[in-house]
Every structure is written in structure tokens, then in C-alpha cells.
Amino acid sequence: MRRAPRIRRARSPRDRPQVVAHRGSSHDTAEHTLAAYVKALDEGAEALECDVRLTADGHLVCVHDRDLRRTASTPGLVSTMNLAELDELDFASWKNPWADLDDEAPTSDPDRGRVLTLRKLLETVADYDRHVEMAIETKHPTRYGGLVERRLVDTLGDFGWDRAGSPARVMSFSLNAMNRVKKLAPDLDVVMLVDKAHHWPVLRPVVGDDWIIGPGVEELRDHPGLGRHLVKAGREIHVWTVNTAEDLQVCLDLGVTAVISDRPAYMLELLGA
């Protein structure tokens, strides 16, 4: 069932970067859980970032790692498990393993610590009482290849978000993935993530003129020429993962349009928002 389209407001010039919650408010709350995203929204995050992987039965879930050892204490692989199997796991306890021993710890809702589907996250954003954008990263390599992007665009289409004016943008370190998204949904914004500064000269001739570029803040700090080249080329820049005042200053000096942070409330405080 397709939801009624919600048209994104045209981007207006900003005097500061958009603050994007990286995997939710993940500095304090277990990443990619509904609790982390609700906390980010409560803190005023203007966009939410998530990673998506495809389950064995075709559901997109918000999980960063291909295996579940770090965040769910199991050796299973996301791609070999069904959603029902993942839904039985605890994706929150690893962040604070001693919570049960803390008498002053707030009572938590178990449902907010389970695996989070992309659809549930999009519903949360669509129903929120203010405008919120989404930055969705597809993870590669994966056994499902281009099916990930096809499922993602189909899911966005159910919300009317696969066209111009969408509040969603798609990101990846995979050039092939970004080309697939532009073929499936030509009017969606895409962000070509850049892992290393020396990758940019190779990418520059093959990325679209209107693509957003997403370098890591460490590369911008360690290789100032990267930022200068991007600015000179007139590129829109979204930077990850910006968690300190020093990192934010690097971004402000370059005039980037979005900072992706584990600490959205702190970034907003530093920006005076």
C-alpha cells in the first residue's frame, strides 16, 4: 500500500550545516534501535542516518555490520537470517551490559531495542510532527548485490519518496550502487561516500555532476587538499562522523551542508541551534 506522498520543502540556503543523527543518537543509545532514533528526534536532529541490509526473506533492516557479534552477541549473518529470527535478538544490551544492575537506570521498552526495519523507521519519520530527512546507506559487498537498491527504491516508493522532493537521500561507498539508484529513481539525491582522500581523483570523472560527496572528517582533517578540491568544484559536501568541536570547525571552514554525528544534541548546541 502506497502512502500519500509527502513533498519535501525545497532546500533553502543555510547559514549552518544540517545535523544528521548517525545511526540515531548513537553516542548514548544503542545504534540503529528505535530508541536511538526517537532520542535523536527528541534532541532536534534534522535528519536521521541509517545503514540497511537485506534479510534472507527480503526485508531491509537497519544494521551496520554483516554479522551480529558486536550488536546482538551472536555469530549469525544478517543476510542468512529471516526477519522473525532477527526479531528474537536483543540489539540494545551491548551498549550498556550492566544496566540490569543499575537501580537508577530508567525502565526501557524492549520493543525499542529489537531489530529495526527500514519501513518502521520511515513510518516514524513520516508521522513525526516536524520535517525530518533521511540519509540511507546501502552496505556492500553483499550476496544480494543490486537487489538491495531495488528493494530500497520500492520501499521509498510506498511513501512517495522515490521522486523529486523526497526527504530521503541514498548513500554508499559503492559507485555501482549509486548508479543503480540513479537508474531506478533518477530524481533521488545520492551521496557518494569517500573513504580515502586518494580515491577522489579516481571517482571525480565518473560521478554525476549533481551528486553529493560524503568524505570522512578524518580525511578532511589529514588531507586538507581534499576539501579544497571539493569546494573548488562546487560540490555539496556531507561529512561523517563529526563528534567534536574541532571536527565541526573543519566542516564550518569548508561550508559543508550536512554533518553526520553520533552526538546530534551536542552538534546543535555548538551551532547555537
Coordinates of C-alpha atoms in Angstrom, one line a residue:
M1 CA 0.0 0.0 0.0
R2 CA 1.4 3.4 -1.0
R3 CA 1.2 6.2 1.5
A4 CA 0.2 9.6 0.3
P5 CA 3.3 11.5 -0.9
R6 CA 4.9 14.0 1.4
I7 CA 6.7 16.6 -0.5
R8 CA 10.0 17.8 0.9
R9 CA 10.4 21.5 1.2
A10 CA 12.8 23.0 -1.2
R11 CA 16.3 23.3 0.3
S12 CA 16.9 26.8 1.4
P13 CA 20.3 28.3 1.9
R14 CA 21.6 27.5 5.3
D15 CA 23.9 29.5 7.5
R16 CA 25.0 26.3 9.2
P17 CA 25.1 22.6 8.2
Q18 CA 22.2 20.2 8.7
V19 CA 22.7 18.0 11.7
V20 CA 22.2 14.3 10.9
A21 CA 21.9 11.7 13.6
H22 CA 24.4 8.9 12.8
R23 CA 22.6 5.6 13.4
G24 CA 20.4 7.6 15.7
S25 CA 21.7 9.3 18.8
S26 CA 24.2 6.5 19.0
H27 CA 26.8 8.0 21.4
D28 CA 24.5 7.3 24.3
T29 CA 22.0 4.8 22.9
A30 CA 22.4 1.5 21.1
E31 CA 22.8 2.3 17.4
H32 CA 20.1 1.6 14.9
T33 CA 17.5 0.9 17.5
L34 CA 14.2 2.7 17.6
A35 CA 15.2 4.1 20.9
A36 CA 18.3 5.7 19.4
Y37 CA 16.2 7.4 16.6
V38 CA 13.4 8.6 18.9
K39 CA 16.1 10.1 21.2
A40 CA 17.7 11.8 18.2
L41 CA 14.3 13.2 17.1
D42 CA 13.7 14.5 20.7
E43 CA 17.1 16.2 20.6
G44 CA 16.2 18.1 17.5
A45 CA 18.1 16.1 14.8
E46 CA 17.1 17.4 11.4
A47 CA 17.9 14.2 9.6
L48 CA 18.5 10.5 10.5
E49 CA 21.2 8.3 9.0
C50 CA 20.9 4.5 8.8
D51 CA 22.6 1.6 7.2
V52 CA 20.5 -1.1 5.5
R53 CA 21.0 -4.7 4.8
L54 CA 18.7 -7.3 3.3
T55 CA 17.5 -10.3 5.3
A56 CA 17.1 -13.8 3.8
D57 CA 13.3 -13.2 3.4
G58 CA 13.7 -9.9 1.7
H59 CA 13.3 -7.3 4.5
L60 CA 15.5 -4.2 4.8
V61 CA 16.8 -3.8 8.3
C62 CA 18.9 -1.1 9.9
V63 CA 22.1 -2.9 10.8
H64 CA 25.7 -1.8 10.1
D65 CA 27.8 -5.0 10.4
R66 CA 27.2 -8.0 8.2
D67 CA 27.5 -10.3 11.2
L68 CA 25.7 -9.8 14.5
R69 CA 28.5 -10.4 17.0
R70 CA 29.0 -6.8 18.0
T71 CA 25.5 -5.6 18.4
A72 CA 23.4 -8.8 19.1
S73 CA 26.0 -11.1 20.6
T74 CA 25.5 -13.8 18.1
P75 CA 27.7 -15.1 15.2
G76 CA 24.8 -15.1 12.7
L77 CA 24.9 -13.2 9.4
V78 CA 22.1 -10.7 8.6
S79 CA 21.8 -12.0 5.0
T80 CA 21.2 -15.6 6.1
M81 CA 18.5 -14.9 8.7
N82 CA 14.8 -14.2 8.4
L83 CA 13.3 -11.1 10.0
A84 CA 11.5 -13.3 12.6
E85 CA 14.8 -14.8 13.7
L86 CA 16.4 -11.3 14.0
D87 CA 13.4 -10.1 15.9
E88 CA 14.1 -12.5 18.7
L89 CA 17.5 -10.9 19.3
D90 CA 18.5 -8.1 21.7
F91 CA 20.2 -5.3 19.8
A92 CA 20.4 -2.9 22.8
S93 CA 22.1 -4.6 25.8
W94 CA 25.6 -4.5 24.3
K95 CA 25.7 -0.7 24.7
N96 CA 25.1 -0.9 28.5
P97 CA 25.7 -4.5 29.6
W98 CA 25.4 -3.6 33.3
A99 CA 22.0 -1.8 33.1
D100 CA 20.3 -4.6 35.0
L101 CA 22.5 -3.9 38.0
D102 CA 21.7 -0.2 38.0
D103 CA 18.8 0.5 40.2
E104 CA 18.6 4.1 39.0
A105 CA 18.5 3.2 35.3
P106 CA 15.3 4.2 33.5
T107 CA 12.9 1.4 32.6
S108 CA 13.4 0.6 28.9
D109 CA 10.9 -0.6 26.3
P110 CA 12.1 -4.0 24.9
D111 CA 10.5 -3.2 21.6
R112 CA 12.8 -0.2 21.1
G113 CA 15.8 -2.5 21.4
R114 CA 14.8 -5.0 18.8
V115 CA 15.9 -5.1 15.2
L116 CA 14.6 -2.1 13.3
T117 CA 13.2 -2.4 9.8
L118 CA 13.7 0.4 7.4
R119 CA 9.9 0.5 6.9
K120 CA 9.3 1.1 10.6
L121 CA 11.9 3.9 10.7
L122 CA 10.4 5.6 7.6
E123 CA 7.0 5.4 9.2
T124 CA 8.3 7.0 12.3
V125 CA 9.8 9.9 10.2
A126 CA 6.7 10.2 8.0
D127 CA 4.4 10.5 11.1
Y128 CA 6.7 12.9 13.1
D129 CA 5.3 16.3 13.8
R130 CA 8.1 18.2 12.0
H131 CA 10.1 17.9 8.8
V132 CA 12.9 15.3 9.1
E133 CA 15.1 14.0 6.3
M134 CA 16.6 10.5 5.8
A135 CA 20.1 9.5 4.7
I136 CA 20.1 5.8 3.9
E137 CA 23.4 3.9 3.3
T138 CA 23.4 0.7 1.4
K139 CA 26.1 -1.7 2.5
H140 CA 28.3 -3.5 0.0
P141 CA 29.6 -6.1 -0.9
T142 CA 26.6 -8.3 -0.2
R143 CA 25.3 -11.6 -1.5
Y144 CA 22.2 -9.8 -2.8
G145 CA 24.0 -7.3 -5.0
G146 CA 21.7 -4.8 -6.7
L147 CA 18.6 -6.3 -5.1
V148 CA 19.3 -4.1 -2.1
E149 CA 18.9 -0.9 -4.1
R150 CA 15.8 -2.2 -5.9
R151 CA 14.1 -3.1 -2.6
L152 CA 15.1 0.3 -1.2
V153 CA 13.7 2.3 -4.1
D154 CA 10.5 0.1 -3.9
T155 CA 10.1 0.9 -0.2
L156 CA 10.7 4.6 -0.7
G157 CA 8.1 4.4 -3.5
D158 CA 5.5 3.2 -1.0
F159 CA 5.9 6.5 0.8
G160 CA 6.0 8.6 -2.4
W161 CA 9.7 9.2 -1.6
D162 CA 11.2 7.8 -4.8
R163 CA 10.9 11.1 -6.8
A164 CA 11.9 14.7 -6.8
G165 CA 11.1 16.4 -3.5
S166 CA 11.8 13.3 -1.5
P167 CA 13.1 13.8 2.1
A168 CA 15.3 10.7 1.6
R169 CA 18.7 10.5 0.0
V170 CA 20.7 7.3 -0.6
M171 CA 24.4 6.9 0.2
S172 CA 27.1 4.3 -0.5
F173 CA 30.8 3.7 -0.8
S174 CA 29.8 1.6 -3.9
L175 CA 29.8 3.5 -7.2
N176 CA 27.8 0.7 -8.8
A177 CA 25.2 1.1 -6.0
M178 CA 24.8 4.8 -6.7
N179 CA 24.5 4.2 -10.4
R180 CA 21.8 1.7 -9.8
V181 CA 19.8 4.1 -7.6
K182 CA 20.1 6.9 -10.3
K183 CA 18.8 4.4 -12.9
L184 CA 15.9 3.3 -10.7
A185 CA 15.0 6.7 -9.4
P186 CA 16.7 9.4 -11.4
D187 CA 15.4 12.3 -9.2
L188 CA 16.6 10.9 -5.9
D189 CA 19.6 12.6 -4.3
V190 CA 22.6 10.4 -3.9
V191 CA 25.7 10.8 -1.8
M192 CA 29.0 9.2 -3.0
L193 CA 30.8 8.3 0.2
V194 CA 34.6 8.7 0.1
D195 CA 36.7 6.5 2.4
K196 CA 40.1 7.8 1.5
A197 CA 41.3 11.1 0.1
H198 CA 43.3 9.4 -2.7
H199 CA 40.0 7.8 -4.0
W200 CA 38.6 11.2 -5.1
P201 CA 40.7 11.7 -8.2
V202 CA 39.5 8.3 -9.4
L203 CA 35.9 9.0 -8.6
R204 CA 35.8 12.5 -9.9
P205 CA 35.5 11.7 -13.6
V206 CA 32.8 9.1 -13.1
V207 CA 30.3 10.5 -10.5
G208 CA 27.4 12.6 -11.6
D209 CA 27.7 16.4 -11.6
D210 CA 24.8 16.7 -9.2
W211 CA 25.9 14.0 -6.8
I212 CA 26.6 14.9 -3.2
I213 CA 30.1 13.9 -1.9
G214 CA 30.5 12.4 1.5
P215 CA 34.0 12.4 2.9
G216 CA 35.1 11.3 6.4
V217 CA 36.1 14.1 8.7
E218 CA 39.4 12.5 9.4
E219 CA 40.3 12.5 5.7
L220 CA 39.4 16.2 5.5
R221 CA 41.5 17.0 8.5
D222 CA 44.5 14.9 7.5
H223 CA 44.3 15.8 3.8
P224 CA 43.2 19.5 3.5
G225 CA 43.6 19.4 -0.2
L226 CA 40.5 17.1 -0.5
G227 CA 38.2 19.7 1.0
R228 CA 39.7 22.5 -1.2
H229 CA 39.2 20.4 -4.3
L230 CA 35.6 19.6 -3.5
V231 CA 34.8 23.3 -2.7
K232 CA 36.5 24.5 -5.9
A233 CA 34.5 22.0 -7.9
G234 CA 31.3 23.4 -6.3
R235 CA 30.3 20.1 -4.7
E236 CA 27.7 19.8 -2.0
I237 CA 29.5 18.1 0.9
H238 CA 28.1 15.9 3.7
V239 CA 30.7 14.8 6.3
W240 CA 30.8 11.8 8.6
T241 CA 31.3 11.2 11.6
V242 CA 31.5 14.6 13.3
N243 CA 31.6 14.3 17.0
T244 CA 33.8 17.1 18.4
A245 CA 34.0 20.8 18.3
E246 CA 37.3 20.5 16.4
D247 CA 35.7 18.3 13.8
L248 CA 32.7 20.6 13.4
Q249 CA 35.1 23.6 12.9
V250 CA 36.7 21.7 9.9
C251 CA 33.3 21.4 8.4
L252 CA 32.3 25.0 9.1
D253 CA 35.5 26.3 7.5
L254 CA 34.6 24.3 4.3
G255 CA 31.0 25.4 4.3
V256 CA 29.6 21.8 4.2
T257 CA 25.9 21.4 4.1
A258 CA 25.5 18.4 6.5
V259 CA 27.3 16.9 9.4
I260 CA 26.6 13.3 10.4
S261 CA 27.1 12.8 14.1
D262 CA 26.7 10.3 16.9
R263 CA 26.0 13.3 19.1
P264 CA 23.3 15.4 17.4
A265 CA 22.3 17.3 20.5
Y266 CA 25.9 18.4 21.1
M267 CA 26.3 19.5 17.5
L268 CA 23.1 21.5 17.7
E269 CA 24.4 23.1 20.9
L270 CA 27.7 24.0 19.3
L271 CA 25.9 25.5 16.4
G272 CA 23.6 27.5 18.6
A273 CA 20.5 25.9 17.2

